[in-house]
PDB file of C-alpha atoms in Angstrom:
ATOM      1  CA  UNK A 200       9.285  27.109   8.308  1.00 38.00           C
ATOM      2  CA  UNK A 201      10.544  27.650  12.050  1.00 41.00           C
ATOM      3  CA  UNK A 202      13.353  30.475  12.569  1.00 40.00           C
ATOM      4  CA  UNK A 203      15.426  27.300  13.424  1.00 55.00           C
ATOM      5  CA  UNK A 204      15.242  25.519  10.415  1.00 75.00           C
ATOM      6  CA  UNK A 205      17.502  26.602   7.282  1.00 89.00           C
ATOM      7  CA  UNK A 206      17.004  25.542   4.310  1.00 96.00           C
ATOM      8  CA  UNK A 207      19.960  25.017   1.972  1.00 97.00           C
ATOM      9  CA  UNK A 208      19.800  25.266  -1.815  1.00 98.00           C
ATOM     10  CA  UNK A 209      21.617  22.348  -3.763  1.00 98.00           C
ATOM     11  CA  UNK A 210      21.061  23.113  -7.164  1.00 98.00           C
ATOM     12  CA  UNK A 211      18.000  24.173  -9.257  1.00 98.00           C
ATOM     13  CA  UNK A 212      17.190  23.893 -13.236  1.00 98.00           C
ATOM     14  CA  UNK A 213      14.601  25.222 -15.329  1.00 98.00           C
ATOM     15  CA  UNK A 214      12.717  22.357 -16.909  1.00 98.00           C
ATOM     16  CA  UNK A 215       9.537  22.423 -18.677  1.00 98.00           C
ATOM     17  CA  UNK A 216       8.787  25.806 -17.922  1.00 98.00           C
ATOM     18  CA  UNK A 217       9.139  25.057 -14.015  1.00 98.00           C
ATOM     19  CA  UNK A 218      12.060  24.306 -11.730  1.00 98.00           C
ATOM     20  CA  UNK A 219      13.254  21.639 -10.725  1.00 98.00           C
ATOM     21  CA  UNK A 220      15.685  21.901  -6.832  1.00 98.00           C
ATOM     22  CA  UNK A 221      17.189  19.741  -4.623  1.00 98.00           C
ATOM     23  CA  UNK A 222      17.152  21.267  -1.178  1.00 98.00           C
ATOM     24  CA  UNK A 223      18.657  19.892   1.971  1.00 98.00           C
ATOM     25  CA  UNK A 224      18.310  21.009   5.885  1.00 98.00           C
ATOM     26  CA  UNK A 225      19.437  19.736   9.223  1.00 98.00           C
ATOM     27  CA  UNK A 226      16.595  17.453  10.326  1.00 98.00           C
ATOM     28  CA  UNK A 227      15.009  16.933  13.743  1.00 98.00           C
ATOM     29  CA  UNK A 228      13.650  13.641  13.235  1.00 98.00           C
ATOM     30  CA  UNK A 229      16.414  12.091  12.253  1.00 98.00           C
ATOM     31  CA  UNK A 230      19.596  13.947  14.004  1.00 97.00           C
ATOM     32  CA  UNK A 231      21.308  14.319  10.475  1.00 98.00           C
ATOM     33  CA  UNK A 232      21.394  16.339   7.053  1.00 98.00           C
ATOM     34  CA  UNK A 233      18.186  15.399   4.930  1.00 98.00           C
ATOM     35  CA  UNK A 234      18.163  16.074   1.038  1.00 98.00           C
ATOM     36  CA  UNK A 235      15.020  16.352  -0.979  1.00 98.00           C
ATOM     37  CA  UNK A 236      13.939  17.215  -4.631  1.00 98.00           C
ATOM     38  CA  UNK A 237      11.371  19.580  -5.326  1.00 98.00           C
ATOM     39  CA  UNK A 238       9.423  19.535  -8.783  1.00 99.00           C
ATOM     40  CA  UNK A 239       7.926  23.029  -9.456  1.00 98.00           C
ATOM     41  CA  UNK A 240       5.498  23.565 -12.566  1.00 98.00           C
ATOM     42  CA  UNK A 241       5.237  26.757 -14.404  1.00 98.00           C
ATOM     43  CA  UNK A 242       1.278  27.302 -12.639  1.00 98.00           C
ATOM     44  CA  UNK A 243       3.316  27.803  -8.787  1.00 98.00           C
ATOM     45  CA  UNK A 244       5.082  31.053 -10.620  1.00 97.00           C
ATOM     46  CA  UNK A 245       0.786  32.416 -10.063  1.00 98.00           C
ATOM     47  CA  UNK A 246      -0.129  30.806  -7.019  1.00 97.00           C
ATOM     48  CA  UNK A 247      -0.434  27.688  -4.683  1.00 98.00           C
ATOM     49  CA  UNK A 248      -0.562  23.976  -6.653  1.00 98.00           C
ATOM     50  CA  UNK A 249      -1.515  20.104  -5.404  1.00 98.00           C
ATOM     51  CA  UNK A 250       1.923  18.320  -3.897  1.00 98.00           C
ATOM     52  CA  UNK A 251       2.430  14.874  -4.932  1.00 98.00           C
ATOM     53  CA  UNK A 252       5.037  12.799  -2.644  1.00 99.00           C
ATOM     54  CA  UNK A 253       7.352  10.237  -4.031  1.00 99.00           C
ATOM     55  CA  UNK A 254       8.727   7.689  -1.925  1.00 98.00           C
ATOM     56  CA  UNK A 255      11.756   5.516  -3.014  1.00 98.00           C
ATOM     57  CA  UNK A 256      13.127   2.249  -3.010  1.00 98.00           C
ATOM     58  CA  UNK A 257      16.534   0.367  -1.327  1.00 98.00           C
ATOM     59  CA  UNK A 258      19.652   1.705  -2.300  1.00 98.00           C
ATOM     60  CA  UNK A 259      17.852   4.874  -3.567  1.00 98.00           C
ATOM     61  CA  UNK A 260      18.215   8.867  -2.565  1.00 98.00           C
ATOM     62  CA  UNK A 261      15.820  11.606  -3.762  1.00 98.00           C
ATOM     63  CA  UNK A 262      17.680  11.727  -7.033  1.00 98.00           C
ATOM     64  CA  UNK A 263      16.686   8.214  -8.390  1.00 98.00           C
ATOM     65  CA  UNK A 264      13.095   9.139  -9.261  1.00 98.00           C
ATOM     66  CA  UNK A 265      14.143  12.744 -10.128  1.00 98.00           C
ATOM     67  CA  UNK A 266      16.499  11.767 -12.967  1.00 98.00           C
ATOM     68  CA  UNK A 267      15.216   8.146 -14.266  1.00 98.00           C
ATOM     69  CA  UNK A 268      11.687   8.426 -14.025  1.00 98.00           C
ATOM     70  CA  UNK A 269      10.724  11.057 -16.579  1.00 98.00           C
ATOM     71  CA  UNK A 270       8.154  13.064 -14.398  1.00 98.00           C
ATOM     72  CA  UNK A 271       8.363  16.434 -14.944  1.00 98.00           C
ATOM     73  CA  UNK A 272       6.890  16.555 -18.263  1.00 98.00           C
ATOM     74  CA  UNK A 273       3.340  15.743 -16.986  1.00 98.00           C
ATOM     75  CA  UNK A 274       3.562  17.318 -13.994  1.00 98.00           C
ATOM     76  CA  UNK A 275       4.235  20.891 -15.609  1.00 98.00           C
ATOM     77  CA  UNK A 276       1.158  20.104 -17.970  1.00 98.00           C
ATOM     78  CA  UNK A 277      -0.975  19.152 -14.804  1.00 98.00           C
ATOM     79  CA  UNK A 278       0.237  21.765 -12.541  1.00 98.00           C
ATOM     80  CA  UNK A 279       1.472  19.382  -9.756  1.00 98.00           C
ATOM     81  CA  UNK A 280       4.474  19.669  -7.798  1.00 98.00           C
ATOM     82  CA  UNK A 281       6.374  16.729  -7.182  1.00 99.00           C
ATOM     83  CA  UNK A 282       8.398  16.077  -3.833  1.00 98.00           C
ATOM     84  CA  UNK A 283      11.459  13.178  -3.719  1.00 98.00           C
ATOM     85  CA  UNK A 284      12.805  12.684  -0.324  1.00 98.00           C
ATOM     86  CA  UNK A 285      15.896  10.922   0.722  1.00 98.00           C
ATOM     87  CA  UNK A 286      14.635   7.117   1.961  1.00 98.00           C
ATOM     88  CA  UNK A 287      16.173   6.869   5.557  1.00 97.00           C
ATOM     89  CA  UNK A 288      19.107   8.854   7.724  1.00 97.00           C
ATOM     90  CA  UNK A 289      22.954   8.889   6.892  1.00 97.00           C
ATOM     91  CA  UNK A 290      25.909   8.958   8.646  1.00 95.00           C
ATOM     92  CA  UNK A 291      24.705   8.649  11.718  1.00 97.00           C
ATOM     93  CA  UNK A 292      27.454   6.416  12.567  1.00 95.00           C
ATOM     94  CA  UNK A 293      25.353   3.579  14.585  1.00 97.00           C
ATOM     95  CA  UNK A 294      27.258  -0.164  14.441  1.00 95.00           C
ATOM     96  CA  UNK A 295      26.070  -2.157  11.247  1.00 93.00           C
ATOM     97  CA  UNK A 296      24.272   0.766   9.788  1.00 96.00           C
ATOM     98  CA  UNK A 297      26.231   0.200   6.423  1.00 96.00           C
ATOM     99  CA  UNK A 298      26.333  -3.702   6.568  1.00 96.00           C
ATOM    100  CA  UNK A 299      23.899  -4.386   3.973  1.00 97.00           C
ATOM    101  CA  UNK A 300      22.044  -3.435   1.458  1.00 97.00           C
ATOM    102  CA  UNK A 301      18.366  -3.985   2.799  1.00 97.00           C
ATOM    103  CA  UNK A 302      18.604  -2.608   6.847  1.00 98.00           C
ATOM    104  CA  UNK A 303      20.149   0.616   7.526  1.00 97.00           C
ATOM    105  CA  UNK A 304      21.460   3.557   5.166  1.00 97.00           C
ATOM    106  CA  UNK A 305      19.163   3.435   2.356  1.00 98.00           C
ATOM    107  CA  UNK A 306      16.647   1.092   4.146  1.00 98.00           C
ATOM    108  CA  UNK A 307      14.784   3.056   6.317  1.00 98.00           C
ATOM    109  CA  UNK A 308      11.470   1.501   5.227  1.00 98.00           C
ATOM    110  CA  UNK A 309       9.496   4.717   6.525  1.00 98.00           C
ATOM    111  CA  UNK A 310       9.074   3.468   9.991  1.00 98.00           C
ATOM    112  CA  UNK A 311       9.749   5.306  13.499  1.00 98.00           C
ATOM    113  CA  UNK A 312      12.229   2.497  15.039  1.00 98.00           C
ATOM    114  CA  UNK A 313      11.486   1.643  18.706  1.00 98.00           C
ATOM    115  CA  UNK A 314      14.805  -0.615  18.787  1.00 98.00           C
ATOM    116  CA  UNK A 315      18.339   1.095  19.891  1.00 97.00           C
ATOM    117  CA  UNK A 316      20.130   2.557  18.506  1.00 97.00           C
ATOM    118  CA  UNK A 317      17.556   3.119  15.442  1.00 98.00           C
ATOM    119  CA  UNK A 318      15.298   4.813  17.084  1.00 97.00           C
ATOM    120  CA  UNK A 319      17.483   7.808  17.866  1.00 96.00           C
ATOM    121  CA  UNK A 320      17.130   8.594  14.323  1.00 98.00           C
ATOM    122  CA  UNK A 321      15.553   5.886  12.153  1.00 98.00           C
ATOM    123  CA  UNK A 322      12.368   7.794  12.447  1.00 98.00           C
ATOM    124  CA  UNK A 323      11.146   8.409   8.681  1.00 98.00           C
ATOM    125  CA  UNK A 324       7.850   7.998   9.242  1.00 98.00           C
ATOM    126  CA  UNK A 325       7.337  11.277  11.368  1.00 98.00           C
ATOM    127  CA  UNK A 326      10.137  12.795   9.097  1.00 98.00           C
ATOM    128  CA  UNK A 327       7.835  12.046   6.369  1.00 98.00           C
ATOM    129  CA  UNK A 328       4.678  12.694   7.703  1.00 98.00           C
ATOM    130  CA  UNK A 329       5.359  15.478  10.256  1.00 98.00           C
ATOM    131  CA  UNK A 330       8.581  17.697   9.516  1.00 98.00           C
ATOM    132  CA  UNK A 331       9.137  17.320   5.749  1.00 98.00           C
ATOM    133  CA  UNK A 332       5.171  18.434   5.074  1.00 98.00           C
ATOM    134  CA  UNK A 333       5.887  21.127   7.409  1.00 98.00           C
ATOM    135  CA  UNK A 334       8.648  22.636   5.958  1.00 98.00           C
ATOM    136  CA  UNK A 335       7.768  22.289   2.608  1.00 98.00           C
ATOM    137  CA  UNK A 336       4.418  23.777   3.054  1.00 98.00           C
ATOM    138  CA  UNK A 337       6.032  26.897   4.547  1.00 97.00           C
ATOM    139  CA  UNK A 338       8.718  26.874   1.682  1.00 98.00           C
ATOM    140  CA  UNK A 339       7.222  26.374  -1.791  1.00 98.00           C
ATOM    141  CA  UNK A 340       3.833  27.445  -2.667  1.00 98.00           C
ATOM    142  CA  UNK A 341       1.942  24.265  -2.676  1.00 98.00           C
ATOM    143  CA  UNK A 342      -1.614  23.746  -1.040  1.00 98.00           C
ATOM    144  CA  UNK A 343      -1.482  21.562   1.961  1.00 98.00           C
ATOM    145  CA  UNK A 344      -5.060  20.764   1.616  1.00 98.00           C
ATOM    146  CA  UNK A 345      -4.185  18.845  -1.792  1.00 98.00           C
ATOM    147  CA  UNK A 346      -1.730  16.212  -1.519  1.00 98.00           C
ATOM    148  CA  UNK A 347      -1.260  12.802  -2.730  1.00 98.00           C
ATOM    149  CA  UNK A 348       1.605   9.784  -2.334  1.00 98.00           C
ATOM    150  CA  UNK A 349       3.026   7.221  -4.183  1.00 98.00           C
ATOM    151  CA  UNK A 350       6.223   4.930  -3.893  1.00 98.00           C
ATOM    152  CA  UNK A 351       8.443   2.367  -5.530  1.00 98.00           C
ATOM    153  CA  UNK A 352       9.038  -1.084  -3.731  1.00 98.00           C
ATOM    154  CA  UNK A 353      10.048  -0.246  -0.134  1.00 98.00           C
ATOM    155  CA  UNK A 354       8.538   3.516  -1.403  1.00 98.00           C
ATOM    156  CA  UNK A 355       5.627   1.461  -2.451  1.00 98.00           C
ATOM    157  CA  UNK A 356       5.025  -0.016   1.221  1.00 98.00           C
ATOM    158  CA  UNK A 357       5.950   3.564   2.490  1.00 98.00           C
ATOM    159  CA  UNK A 358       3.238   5.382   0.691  1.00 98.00           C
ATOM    160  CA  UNK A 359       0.824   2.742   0.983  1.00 98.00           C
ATOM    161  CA  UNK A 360       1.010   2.459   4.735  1.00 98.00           C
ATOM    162  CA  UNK A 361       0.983   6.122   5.458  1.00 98.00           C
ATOM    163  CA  UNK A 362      -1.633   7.143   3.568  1.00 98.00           C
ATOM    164  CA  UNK A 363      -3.783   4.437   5.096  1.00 98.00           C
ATOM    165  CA  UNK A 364      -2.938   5.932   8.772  1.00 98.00           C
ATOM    166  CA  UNK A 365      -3.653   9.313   7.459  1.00 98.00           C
ATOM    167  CA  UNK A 366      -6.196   9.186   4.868  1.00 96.00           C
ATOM    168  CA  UNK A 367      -7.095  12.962   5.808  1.00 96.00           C
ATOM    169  CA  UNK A 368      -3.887  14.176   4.898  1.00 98.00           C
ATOM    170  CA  UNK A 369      -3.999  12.633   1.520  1.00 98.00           C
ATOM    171  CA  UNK A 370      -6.193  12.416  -1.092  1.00 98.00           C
ATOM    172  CA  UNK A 371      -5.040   9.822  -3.237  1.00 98.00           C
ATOM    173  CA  UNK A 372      -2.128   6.944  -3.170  1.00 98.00           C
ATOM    174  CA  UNK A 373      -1.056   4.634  -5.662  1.00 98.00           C
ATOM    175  CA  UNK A 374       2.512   2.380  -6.108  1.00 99.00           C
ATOM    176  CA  UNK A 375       5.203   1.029  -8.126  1.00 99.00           C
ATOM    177  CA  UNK A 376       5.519  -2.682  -7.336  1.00 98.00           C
ATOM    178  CA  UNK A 377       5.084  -2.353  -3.419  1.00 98.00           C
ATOM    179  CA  UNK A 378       5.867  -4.504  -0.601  1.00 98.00           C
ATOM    180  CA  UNK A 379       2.857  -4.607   0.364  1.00 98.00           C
ATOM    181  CA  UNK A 380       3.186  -7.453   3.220  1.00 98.00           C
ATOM    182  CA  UNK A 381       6.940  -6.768   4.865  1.00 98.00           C
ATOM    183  CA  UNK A 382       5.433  -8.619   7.470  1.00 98.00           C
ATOM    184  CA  UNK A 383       5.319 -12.054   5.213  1.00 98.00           C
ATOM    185  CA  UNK A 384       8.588 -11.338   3.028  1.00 98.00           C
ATOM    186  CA  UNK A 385      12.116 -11.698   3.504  1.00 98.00           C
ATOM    187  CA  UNK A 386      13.259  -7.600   3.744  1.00 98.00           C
ATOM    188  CA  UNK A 387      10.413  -6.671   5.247  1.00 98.00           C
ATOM    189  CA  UNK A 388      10.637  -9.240   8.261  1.00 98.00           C
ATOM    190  CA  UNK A 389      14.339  -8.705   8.737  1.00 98.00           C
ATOM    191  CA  UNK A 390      13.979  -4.466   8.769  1.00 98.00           C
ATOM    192  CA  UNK A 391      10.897  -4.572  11.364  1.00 98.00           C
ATOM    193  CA  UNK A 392      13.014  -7.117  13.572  1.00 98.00           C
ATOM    194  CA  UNK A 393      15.684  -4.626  13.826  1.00 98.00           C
ATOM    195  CA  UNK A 394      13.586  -1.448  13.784  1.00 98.00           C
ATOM    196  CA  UNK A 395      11.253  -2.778  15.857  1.00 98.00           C
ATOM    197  CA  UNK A 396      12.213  -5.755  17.736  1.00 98.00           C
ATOM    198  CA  UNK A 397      10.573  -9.176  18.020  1.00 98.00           C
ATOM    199  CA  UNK A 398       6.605  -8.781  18.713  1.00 97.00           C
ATOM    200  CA  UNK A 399       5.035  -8.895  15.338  1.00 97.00           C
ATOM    201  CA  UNK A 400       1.915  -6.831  16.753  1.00 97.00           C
ATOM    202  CA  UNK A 401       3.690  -3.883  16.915  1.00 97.00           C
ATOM    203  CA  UNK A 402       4.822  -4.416  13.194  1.00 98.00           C
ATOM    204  CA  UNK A 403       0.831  -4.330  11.990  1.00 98.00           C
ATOM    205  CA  UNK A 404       0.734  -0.456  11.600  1.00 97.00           C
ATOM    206  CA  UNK A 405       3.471  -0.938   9.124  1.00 98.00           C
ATOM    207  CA  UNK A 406       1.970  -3.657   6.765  1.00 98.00           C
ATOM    208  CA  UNK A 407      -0.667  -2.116   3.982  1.00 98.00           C
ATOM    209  CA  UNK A 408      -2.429  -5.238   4.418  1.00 98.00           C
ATOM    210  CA  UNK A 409      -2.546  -5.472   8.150  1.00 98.00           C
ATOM    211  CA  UNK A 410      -3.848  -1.555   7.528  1.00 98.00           C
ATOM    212  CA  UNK A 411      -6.230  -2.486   5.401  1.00 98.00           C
ATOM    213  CA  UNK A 412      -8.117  -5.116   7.482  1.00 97.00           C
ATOM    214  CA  UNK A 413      -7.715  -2.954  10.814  1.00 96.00           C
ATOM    215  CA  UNK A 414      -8.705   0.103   9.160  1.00 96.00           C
ATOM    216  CA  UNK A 415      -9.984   0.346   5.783  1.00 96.00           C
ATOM    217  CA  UNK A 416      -9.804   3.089   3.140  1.00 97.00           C
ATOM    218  CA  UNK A 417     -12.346   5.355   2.039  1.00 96.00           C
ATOM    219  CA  UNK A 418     -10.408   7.099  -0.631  1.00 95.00           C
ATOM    220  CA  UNK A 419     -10.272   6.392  -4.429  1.00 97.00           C
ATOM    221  CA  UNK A 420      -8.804   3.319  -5.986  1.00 98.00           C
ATOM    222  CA  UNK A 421      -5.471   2.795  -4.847  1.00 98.00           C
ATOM    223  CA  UNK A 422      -3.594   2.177  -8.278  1.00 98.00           C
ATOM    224  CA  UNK A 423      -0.679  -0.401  -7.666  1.00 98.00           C
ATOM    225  CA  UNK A 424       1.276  -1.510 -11.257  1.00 99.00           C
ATOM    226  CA  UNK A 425       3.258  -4.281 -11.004  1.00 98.00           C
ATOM    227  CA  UNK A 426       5.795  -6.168 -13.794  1.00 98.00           C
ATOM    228  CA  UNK A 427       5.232  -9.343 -14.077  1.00 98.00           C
ATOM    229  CA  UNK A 428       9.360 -10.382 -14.862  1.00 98.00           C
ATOM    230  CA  UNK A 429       9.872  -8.868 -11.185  1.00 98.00           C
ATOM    231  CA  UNK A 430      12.455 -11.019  -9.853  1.00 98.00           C
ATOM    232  CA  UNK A 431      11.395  -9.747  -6.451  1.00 98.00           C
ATOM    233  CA  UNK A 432       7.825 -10.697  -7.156  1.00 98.00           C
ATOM    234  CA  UNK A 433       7.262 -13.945  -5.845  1.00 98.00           C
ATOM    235  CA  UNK A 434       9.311 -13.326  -2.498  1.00 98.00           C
ATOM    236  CA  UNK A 435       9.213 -10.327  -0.965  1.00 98.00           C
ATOM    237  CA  UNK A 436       6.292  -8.108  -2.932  1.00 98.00           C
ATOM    238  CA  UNK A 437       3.386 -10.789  -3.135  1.00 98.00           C
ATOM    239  CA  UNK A 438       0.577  -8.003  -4.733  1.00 98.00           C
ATOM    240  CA  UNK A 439      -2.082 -11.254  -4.428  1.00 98.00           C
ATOM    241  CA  UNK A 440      -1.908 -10.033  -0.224  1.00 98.00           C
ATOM    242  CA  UNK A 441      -2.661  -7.043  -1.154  1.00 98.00           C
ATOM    243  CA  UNK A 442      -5.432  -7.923  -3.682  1.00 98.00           C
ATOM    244  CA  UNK A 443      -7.126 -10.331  -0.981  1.00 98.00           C
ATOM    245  CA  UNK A 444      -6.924  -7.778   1.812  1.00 98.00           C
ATOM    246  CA  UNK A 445      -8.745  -4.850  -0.171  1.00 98.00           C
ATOM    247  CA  UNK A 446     -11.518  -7.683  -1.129  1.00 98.00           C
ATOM    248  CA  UNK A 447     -12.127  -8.988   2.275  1.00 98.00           C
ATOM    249  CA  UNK A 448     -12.735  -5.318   2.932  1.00 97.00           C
ATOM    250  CA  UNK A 449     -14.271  -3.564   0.174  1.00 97.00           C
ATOM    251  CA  UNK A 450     -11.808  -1.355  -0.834  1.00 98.00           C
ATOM    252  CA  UNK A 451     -11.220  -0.266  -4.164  1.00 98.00           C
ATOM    253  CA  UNK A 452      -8.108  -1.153  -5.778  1.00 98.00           C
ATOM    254  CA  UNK A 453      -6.705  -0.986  -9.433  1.00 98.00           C
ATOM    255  CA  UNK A 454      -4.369  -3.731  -9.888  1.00 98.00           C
ATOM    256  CA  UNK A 455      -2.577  -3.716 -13.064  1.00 98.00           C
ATOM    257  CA  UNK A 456       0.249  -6.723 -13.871  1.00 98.00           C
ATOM    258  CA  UNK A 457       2.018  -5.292 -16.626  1.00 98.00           C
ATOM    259  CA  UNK A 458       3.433  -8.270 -18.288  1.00 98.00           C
ATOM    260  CA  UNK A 459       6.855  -8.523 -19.032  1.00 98.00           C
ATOM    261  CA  UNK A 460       7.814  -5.252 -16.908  1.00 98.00           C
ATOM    262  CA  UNK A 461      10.543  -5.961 -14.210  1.00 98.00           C
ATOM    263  CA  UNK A 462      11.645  -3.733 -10.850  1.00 98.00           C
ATOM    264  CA  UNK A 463      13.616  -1.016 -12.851  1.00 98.00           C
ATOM    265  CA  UNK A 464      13.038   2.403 -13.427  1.00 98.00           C
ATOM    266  CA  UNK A 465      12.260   2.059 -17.055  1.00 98.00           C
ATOM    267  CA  UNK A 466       9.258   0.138 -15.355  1.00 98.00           C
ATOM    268  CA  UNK A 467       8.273   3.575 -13.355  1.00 98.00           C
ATOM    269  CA  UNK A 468       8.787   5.650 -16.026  1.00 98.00           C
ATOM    270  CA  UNK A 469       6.685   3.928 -19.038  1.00 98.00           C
ATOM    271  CA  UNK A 470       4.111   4.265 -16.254  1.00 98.00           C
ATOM    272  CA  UNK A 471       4.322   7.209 -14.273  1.00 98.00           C
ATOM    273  CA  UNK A 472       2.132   9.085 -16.585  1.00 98.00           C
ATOM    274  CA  UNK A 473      -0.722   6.562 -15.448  1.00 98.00           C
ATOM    275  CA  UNK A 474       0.227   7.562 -12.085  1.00 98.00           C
ATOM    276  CA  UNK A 475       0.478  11.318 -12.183  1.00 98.00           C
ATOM    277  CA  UNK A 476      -2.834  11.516 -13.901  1.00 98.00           C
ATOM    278  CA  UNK A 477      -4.383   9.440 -11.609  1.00 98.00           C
ATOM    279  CA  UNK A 478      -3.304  11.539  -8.578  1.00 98.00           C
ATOM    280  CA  UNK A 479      -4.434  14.880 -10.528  1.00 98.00           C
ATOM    281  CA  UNK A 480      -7.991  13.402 -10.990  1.00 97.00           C
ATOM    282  CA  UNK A 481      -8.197  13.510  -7.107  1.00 97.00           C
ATOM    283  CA  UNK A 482      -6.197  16.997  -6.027  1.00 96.00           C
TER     284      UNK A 482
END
């Protein structure tokens, strides 16, 4: 952590033998206040342990997964902390910014906007991948060399995306019902007109699949669960993209319908063990 960066306690709680915080700090990237959760297990009270990053949805803050999914429990037994950022800026005042539901606060869809006024401060993917990694690494004892992702819908897409443009920052990446095409779907082609104007070629290096076929992945399975009584399924997350994409290039992926499961957090959280043991098998 730079001498210029301060780092504000929220609140902390002991919970299963860890702690769990929520932390906020006055962020570059984005010009404004940033919150975040932090997830430590009892094993960071002896020394340095893996960092898992949690990426959420529309409408969501760092607090969604931190209350509703029911995480902590296996990540004290595994020794993993667990890291819930905010999903885009607030308050930064621009025209239209709180208009809707799916662009703007709340919708930030982990890109770096090239369109004004977003991309004074719409800029979560370098808040995500850059400045949040930085200051956590230099503010809780995880190791830096050990880090995995995962997501939630627009979190989903998130993770997916930046793990595939940095697959040697993390080791492992999996997803809760992803958009995994925003190029092809409804949200995603509204937020990357906005963020990033009108030439779909610049929107390829945020669509998994688009990743995928330009770049691969060499990691372990990427382990996507998806509910089957989705409303959004159909429209906007379309996992059968996703599925084709990994074929066509031989990448390993663990798709799991789970039938009757819709786009709540009672979906994430009678799965997240899956997920949280999948991560530890690779950090």
């Amino acid at each position: 952590m730079t001498s210029a960066t301060v780092l504000e306690t929220v609140s902390t709680q002991k919970c299963f033998g860890g702690m769990q915080g929520v932390y906020r700090h006055e962020a570059k990237e984005t010009g404004c206040t940033m919150r975040f959760a932090v997830f430590l297990p009892p094993q960071a009270a002896a020394g340095t342990v893996p960092a898992l990053y949690y990426l959420a949805g529309l409408t969501c803050t760092e607090e969604n997964f931190t209350v509703k999914a029911g995480a902590q429990r296996v990540a004290a037994e595994l020794g993993i902390a667990l890291i819930a950022p905010d999903t885009s800026p607030r308050g930064l005042g621009y025209p239209g910014e709180d208009d809707a539901y799916d662009f703007g606060t709340g919708a930030g869809f982990y890109v770096d906007a090239t369109e004004t006024p977003w991309r004074d401060g719409y800029r979560m993917y370098s808040y995500i991948t850059r400045e949040l990694p930085a200051l956590i690494n230099a503010s809780f004892p995880v190791d830096p060399a050990r880090v995995g992702i995962f997501g939630h819908s627009m979190g989903g897409h998130g993770a997916l995306t930046i793990a595939l443009k940095n697959p040697g920052a993390y080791r492992s990446v999996s997803a809760f019902a992803p958009i995994v095409s925003p190029m092809r779907c409804p949200w995603g082609e509204k937020a990357l007109t906005g963020y990033l104007g009108v030439d779909r070629a610049n929107w390829r290096a945020y669509d998994a699949t688009a990743l995928i076929e330009d770049r691969g992945w060499a990691g372990p399975a990427i382990l996507v669960d998806q509910g089957t009584a989705d409303p959004f399924l159909e429209r906007e997350l379309k996992p059968e993209l996703l599925r084709e994409a990994c074929a066509a290039k031989g990448v390993k992926l663990d798709l799991r319908m789970q039938e009757g499961y819709d786009h709540s957090y009672f979906f994430i959280a009678t799965f997240v063990e899956d997920h949280l043991r999948h991560h530890a098998r690779h950090l």
